[in-house]
Amino acid sequence: MSDSEVIKILKEMPIFQNLSDEHLLLISKGFSINKVKEGKFIFYQSEESTDLYIILDGAVKACLLDPEGKELILNIFKKGDFFGELSLLDGKPRSATVIALKDSVVGILKREQFLTLLKNNPMIAISLLSALVERIRMTDEMLGAMAFLDVSRRILKYILNIAQKEGEKTEEGYIKINKITHRELASCTGASREAVTKALKILKFKSIIFEKNGHFFISPDIEI
């Protein structure tokens, strides 16, 4: 991937959008770029590493794993997203495990380089804090949903969050998103796959969601 391609991605990221092309070029020069195959681990929970990762292509998931291999997905990051910021800021071990959902390309920025960048460009710190606050709010919502909503409503809430970010409106008024696997829905909502299957049947029966050609279509008038 060329410097110009990296810079184009960085420009679209809120934490770097106020930087000049000159600064962005310096950042891209300081990158090491890794290709990660689908299913491969990028880092593990409790691992001693402090770099910042930026997704240049592909998608990854941040999750918690128990000794039996069950997982709870905390977040999914795609092209232009960053992750690893907690260890970057406090220097402590990783708080989650990150795994590639598909073949991905990640840029890695060393902690020392990023901290120098922060000192010279305080606006990056403000943008980073804003992103952290948004992620904390998302975590709070997820915990609240797991505590107070049944499986059907947890799944619906998760799907609506994705639809809000990535959905396309059809001529009929439905919101279209890529189909989400039962395994991913289970991992992201703290439910079993059997419960997810049952919940989706209920949502389809109520005409809230239907599937077609690898997509979910969501009724535009739904409220949780």
mmCIF file of C-alpha atoms in Angstrom:
data_model
loop_
_atom_site.group_PDB
_atom_site.id
_atom_site.type_symbol
_atom_site.label_atom_id
_atom_site.label_comp_id
_atom_site.label_asym_id
_atom_site.label_seq_id
_atom_site.Cartn_x
_atom_site.Cartn_y
_atom_site.Cartn_z
ATOM 1 C CA MET A 1 0.000 0.000 0.000
ATOM 2 C CA SER A 2 1.440 3.375 -1.062
ATOM 3 C CA ASP A 3 1.912 6.434 1.201
ATOM 4 C CA SER A 4 -0.811 8.270 -0.717
ATOM 5 C CA GLU A 5 -3.288 5.435 -0.081
ATOM 6 C CA VAL A 6 -2.450 5.411 3.639
ATOM 7 C CA ILE A 7 -2.781 9.201 3.849
ATOM 8 C CA LYS A 8 -6.193 9.047 2.156
ATOM 9 C CA ILE A 9 -7.428 6.627 4.854
ATOM 10 C CA LEU A 10 -5.915 8.708 7.669
ATOM 11 C CA LYS A 11 -7.634 11.854 6.371
ATOM 12 C CA GLU A 12 -11.012 10.169 6.782
ATOM 13 C CA MET A 13 -10.347 9.350 10.458
ATOM 14 C CA PRO A 14 -11.654 11.921 12.977
ATOM 15 C CA ILE A 15 -8.502 11.758 15.145
ATOM 16 C CA PHE A 16 -6.273 12.762 12.204
ATOM 17 C CA GLN A 17 -8.577 14.957 10.127
ATOM 18 C CA ASN A 18 -7.053 18.252 11.330
ATOM 19 C CA LEU A 19 -3.494 17.315 10.386
ATOM 20 C CA SER A 20 -1.683 18.643 7.339
ATOM 21 C CA ASP A 21 -0.565 16.360 4.515
ATOM 22 C CA GLU A 22 2.981 16.862 5.766
ATOM 23 C CA HIS A 23 2.124 15.483 9.216
ATOM 24 C CA LEU A 24 0.102 12.643 7.708
ATOM 25 C CA LEU A 25 3.061 11.716 5.539
ATOM 26 C CA LEU A 26 5.278 11.562 8.627
ATOM 27 C CA ILE A 27 2.749 9.270 10.311
ATOM 28 C CA SER A 28 2.526 6.988 7.280
ATOM 29 C CA LYS A 29 6.337 6.777 7.148
ATOM 30 C CA GLY A 30 6.339 5.658 10.778
ATOM 31 C CA PHE A 31 3.862 2.874 10.136
ATOM 32 C CA SER A 32 4.690 -0.749 9.932
ATOM 33 C CA ILE A 33 2.048 -2.476 7.822
ATOM 34 C CA ASN A 34 0.975 -6.073 8.478
ATOM 35 C CA LYS A 35 -1.281 -8.372 6.513
ATOM 36 C CA VAL A 36 -3.420 -10.597 8.726
ATOM 37 C CA LYS A 37 -5.255 -13.679 7.481
ATOM 38 C CA GLU A 38 -8.891 -14.315 8.425
ATOM 39 C CA GLY A 39 -9.143 -15.961 11.830
ATOM 40 C CA LYS A 40 -5.641 -14.992 12.947
ATOM 41 C CA PHE A 41 -5.070 -13.272 16.297
ATOM 42 C CA ILE A 42 -3.668 -9.728 16.190
ATOM 43 C CA PHE A 43 -3.120 -9.618 19.940
ATOM 44 C CA TYR A 44 -4.411 -11.405 23.021
ATOM 45 C CA GLN A 45 -6.094 -10.149 26.182
ATOM 46 C CA SER A 46 -3.435 -9.439 28.868
ATOM 47 C CA GLU A 47 -0.680 -9.272 26.240
ATOM 48 C CA GLU A 48 2.097 -6.772 26.959
ATOM 49 C CA SER A 49 1.943 -4.476 23.922
ATOM 50 C CA THR A 50 1.088 -0.810 23.536
ATOM 51 C CA ASP A 51 0.904 -0.015 19.808
ATOM 52 C CA LEU A 52 -2.034 1.687 18.089
ATOM 53 C CA TYR A 53 -3.597 -0.230 15.195
ATOM 54 C CA ILE A 54 -5.397 1.319 12.237
ATOM 55 C CA ILE A 55 -7.341 -0.824 9.790
ATOM 56 C CA LEU A 56 -6.295 -0.039 6.235
ATOM 57 C CA ASP A 57 -8.393 -2.829 4.766
ATOM 58 C CA GLY A 58 -10.616 -5.631 6.076
ATOM 59 C CA ALA A 59 -12.312 -6.039 9.462
ATOM 60 C CA VAL A 60 -11.459 -7.326 12.956
ATOM 61 C CA LYS A 61 -13.346 -8.086 16.150
ATOM 62 C CA ALA A 62 -12.412 -7.225 19.734
ATOM 63 C CA CYS A 63 -13.697 -9.880 22.116
ATOM 64 C CA LEU A 64 -13.405 -11.561 25.481
ATOM 65 C CA LEU A 65 -12.736 -15.315 25.494
ATOM 66 C CA ASP A 66 -13.382 -17.755 28.318
ATOM 67 C CA PRO A 67 -11.247 -20.902 28.934
ATOM 68 C CA GLU A 68 -13.728 -22.982 26.933
ATOM 69 C CA GLY A 69 -13.380 -20.768 23.866
ATOM 70 C CA LYS A 70 -16.737 -19.004 24.168
ATOM 71 C CA GLU A 71 -16.571 -15.377 23.171
ATOM 72 C CA LEU A 72 -18.322 -12.087 23.795
ATOM 73 C CA ILE A 73 -17.745 -9.615 20.969
ATOM 74 C CA LEU A 74 -17.176 -6.112 22.321
ATOM 75 C CA ASN A 75 -16.796 -4.334 19.007
ATOM 76 C CA ILE A 76 -16.170 -4.839 15.305
ATOM 77 C CA PHE A 77 -13.717 -2.524 13.559
ATOM 78 C CA LYS A 78 -13.562 -1.922 9.820
ATOM 79 C CA LYS A 79 -11.497 0.068 7.320
ATOM 80 C CA GLY A 80 -10.575 3.455 8.787
ATOM 81 C CA ASP A 81 -11.192 2.418 12.406
ATOM 82 C CA PHE A 82 -8.491 2.228 15.063
ATOM 83 C CA PHE A 83 -8.078 -0.013 18.108
ATOM 84 C CA GLY A 84 -5.605 -0.677 20.909
ATOM 85 C CA GLU A 85 -5.923 2.853 22.293
ATOM 86 C CA LEU A 86 -6.320 1.850 25.960
ATOM 87 C CA SER A 87 -2.912 0.171 26.234
ATOM 88 C CA LEU A 88 -1.468 2.914 24.065
ATOM 89 C CA LEU A 89 -2.531 5.551 26.593
ATOM 90 C CA ASP A 90 -1.880 3.820 29.927
ATOM 91 C CA GLY A 91 0.857 1.362 28.967
ATOM 92 C CA LYS A 92 -0.998 -1.540 30.622
ATOM 93 C CA PRO A 93 -1.725 -4.994 29.095
ATOM 94 C CA ARG A 94 -4.421 -5.468 26.493
ATOM 95 C CA SER A 95 -7.992 -5.504 27.798
ATOM 96 C CA ALA A 96 -9.372 -7.712 25.003
ATOM 97 C CA THR A 97 -8.380 -10.141 22.273
ATOM 98 C CA VAL A 98 -8.502 -8.948 18.649
ATOM 99 C CA ILE A 99 -9.039 -11.376 15.768
ATOM 100 C CA ALA A 100 -9.262 -10.770 12.008
ATOM 101 C CA LEU A 101 -12.787 -11.363 10.673
ATOM 102 C CA LYS A 102 -11.460 -11.426 7.126
ATOM 103 C CA ASP A 103 -8.110 -10.983 5.411
ATOM 104 C CA SER A 104 -7.026 -7.558 6.666
ATOM 105 C CA VAL A 105 -4.265 -4.985 6.417
ATOM 106 C CA VAL A 106 -3.392 -3.038 9.568
ATOM 107 C CA GLY A 107 -1.068 -0.117 10.123
ATOM 108 C CA ILE A 108 0.814 -0.190 13.424
ATOM 109 C CA LEU A 109 1.924 3.027 15.118
ATOM 110 C CA LYS A 110 4.341 2.782 18.042
ATOM 111 C CA ARG A 111 3.278 4.261 21.375
ATOM 112 C CA GLU A 112 6.299 6.582 21.607
ATOM 113 C CA GLN A 113 5.621 7.982 18.153
ATOM 114 C CA PHE A 114 1.945 8.546 18.883
ATOM 115 C CA LEU A 115 2.624 10.285 22.216
ATOM 116 C CA THR A 116 5.057 12.634 20.454
ATOM 117 C CA LEU A 117 2.340 13.305 17.895
ATOM 118 C CA LEU A 118 -0.108 14.138 20.709
ATOM 119 C CA LYS A 119 2.281 16.643 22.266
ATOM 120 C CA ASN A 120 2.681 18.468 18.973
ATOM 121 C CA ASN A 121 -0.999 18.256 17.962
ATOM 122 C CA PRO A 122 -3.329 18.603 20.993
ATOM 123 C CA MET A 123 -6.447 18.367 18.797
ATOM 124 C CA ILE A 124 -5.670 14.692 18.253
ATOM 125 C CA ALA A 125 -6.095 14.137 22.004
ATOM 126 C CA ILE A 126 -9.536 15.769 21.912
ATOM 127 C CA SER A 127 -10.611 13.623 18.952
ATOM 128 C CA LEU A 128 -9.260 10.513 20.656
ATOM 129 C CA LEU A 129 -11.185 11.304 23.851
ATOM 130 C CA SER A 130 -14.351 11.786 21.824
ATOM 131 C CA ALA A 131 -13.894 8.363 20.213
ATOM 132 C CA LEU A 132 -13.250 6.787 23.629
ATOM 133 C CA VAL A 133 -16.412 8.339 25.078
ATOM 134 C CA GLU A 134 -18.456 6.982 22.169
ATOM 135 C CA ARG A 135 -17.072 3.480 22.772
ATOM 136 C CA ILE A 136 -17.815 3.706 26.493
ATOM 137 C CA ARG A 137 -21.401 4.703 25.697
ATOM 138 C CA MET A 138 -21.703 1.727 23.340
ATOM 139 C CA THR A 139 -20.415 -0.588 26.072
ATOM 140 C CA ASP A 140 -22.904 0.872 28.558
ATOM 141 C CA GLU A 141 -25.733 0.290 26.077
ATOM 142 C CA MET A 142 -24.612 -3.289 25.503
ATOM 143 C CA LEU A 143 -24.465 -4.018 29.246
ATOM 144 C CA GLY A 144 -27.878 -2.443 29.751
ATOM 145 C CA ALA A 145 -29.353 -4.491 26.918
ATOM 146 C CA MET A 146 -27.891 -7.729 28.294
ATOM 147 C CA ALA A 147 -29.243 -6.944 31.759
ATOM 148 C CA PHE A 148 -32.735 -5.712 30.909
ATOM 149 C CA LEU A 149 -33.778 -6.848 27.409
ATOM 150 C CA ASP A 150 -34.837 -10.299 26.261
ATOM 151 C CA VAL A 151 -32.892 -11.993 23.448
ATOM 152 C CA SER A 152 -35.207 -10.800 20.650
ATOM 153 C CA ARG A 153 -34.899 -7.168 21.681
ATOM 154 C CA ARG A 154 -31.125 -7.468 22.245
ATOM 155 C CA ILE A 155 -30.706 -8.816 18.740
ATOM 156 C CA LEU A 156 -32.973 -6.158 17.293
ATOM 157 C CA LYS A 157 -31.058 -3.422 19.104
ATOM 158 C CA TYR A 158 -27.742 -4.758 17.798
ATOM 159 C CA ILE A 159 -29.042 -4.969 14.225
ATOM 160 C CA LEU A 160 -30.520 -1.464 14.426
ATOM 161 C CA ASN A 161 -27.175 -0.076 15.615
ATOM 162 C CA ILE A 162 -25.504 -1.553 12.543
ATOM 163 C CA ALA A 163 -28.314 -0.312 10.308
ATOM 164 C CA GLN A 164 -27.863 3.196 11.669
ATOM 165 C CA LYS A 165 -24.180 3.175 10.703
ATOM 166 C CA GLU A 166 -24.127 1.114 7.523
ATOM 167 C CA GLY A 167 -27.701 0.630 6.344
ATOM 168 C CA GLU A 168 -29.031 1.502 2.901
ATOM 169 C CA LYS A 169 -32.627 2.591 2.436
ATOM 170 C CA THR A 170 -34.606 0.715 -0.203
ATOM 171 C CA GLU A 171 -37.338 2.146 -2.418
ATOM 172 C CA GLU A 172 -39.890 0.387 -0.211
ATOM 173 C CA GLY A 173 -38.527 2.130 2.883
ATOM 174 C CA TYR A 174 -36.755 -0.857 4.429
ATOM 175 C CA ILE A 175 -33.200 -0.581 5.733
ATOM 176 C CA LYS A 176 -30.816 -3.082 4.129
ATOM 177 C CA ILE A 177 -27.639 -4.397 5.762
ATOM 178 C CA ASN A 178 -25.364 -7.370 5.116
ATOM 179 C CA LYS A 179 -26.656 -10.521 6.761
ATOM 180 C CA ILE A 180 -25.138 -11.221 10.173
ATOM 181 C CA THR A 181 -24.375 -14.805 11.113
ATOM 182 C CA HIS A 182 -26.107 -16.467 14.053
ATOM 183 C CA ARG A 183 -22.699 -16.991 15.638
ATOM 184 C CA GLU A 184 -21.874 -13.274 15.487
ATOM 185 C CA LEU A 185 -25.296 -12.313 16.856
ATOM 186 C CA ALA A 186 -24.851 -14.765 19.718
ATOM 187 C CA SER A 187 -21.350 -13.497 20.524
ATOM 188 C CA CYS A 188 -22.415 -9.847 20.411
ATOM 189 C CA THR A 189 -25.564 -10.203 22.515
ATOM 190 C CA GLY A 190 -24.484 -12.751 25.113
ATOM 191 C CA ALA A 191 -27.024 -15.316 23.891
ATOM 192 C CA SER A 192 -26.766 -18.923 22.734
ATOM 193 C CA ARG A 193 -27.016 -19.716 19.021
ATOM 194 C CA GLU A 194 -30.206 -21.639 19.698
ATOM 195 C CA ALA A 195 -31.747 -18.574 21.375
ATOM 196 C CA VAL A 196 -30.647 -16.411 18.428
ATOM 197 C CA THR A 197 -32.286 -18.764 15.931
ATOM 198 C CA LYS A 198 -35.533 -18.689 17.919
ATOM 199 C CA ALA A 199 -35.428 -14.901 18.321
ATOM 200 C CA LEU A 200 -34.878 -14.329 14.589
ATOM 201 C CA LYS A 201 -37.851 -16.542 13.805
ATOM 202 C CA ILE A 202 -39.976 -14.354 16.096
ATOM 203 C CA LEU A 203 -38.714 -11.142 14.466
ATOM 204 C CA LYS A 204 -39.413 -12.543 10.992
ATOM 205 C CA PHE A 205 -42.874 -13.750 12.019
ATOM 206 C CA LYS A 206 -43.676 -10.221 13.223
ATOM 207 C CA SER A 207 -42.425 -8.816 9.863
ATOM 208 C CA ILE A 208 -39.781 -6.791 11.660
ATOM 209 C CA ILE A 209 -36.920 -8.387 9.731
ATOM 210 C CA PHE A 210 -36.664 -10.541 6.640
ATOM 211 C CA GLU A 211 -33.734 -12.067 4.748
ATOM 212 C CA LYS A 212 -33.056 -11.990 1.013
ATOM 213 C CA ASN A 213 -29.958 -12.496 -1.130
ATOM 214 C CA GLY A 214 -27.497 -12.353 1.774
ATOM 215 C CA HIS A 215 -29.042 -9.270 3.398
ATOM 216 C CA PHE A 216 -31.279 -8.374 6.320
ATOM 217 C CA PHE A 217 -34.120 -5.966 5.605
ATOM 218 C CA ILE A 218 -35.472 -4.082 8.626
ATOM 219 C CA SER A 219 -38.831 -2.364 8.849
ATOM 220 C CA PRO A 220 -38.294 1.432 9.120
ATOM 221 C CA ASP A 221 -40.940 1.880 11.853
ATOM 222 C CA ILE A 222 -39.371 -0.317 14.512
ATOM 223 C CA GLU A 223 -38.709 0.903 18.042
ATOM 224 C CA ILE A 224 -37.168 -1.058 20.935
#
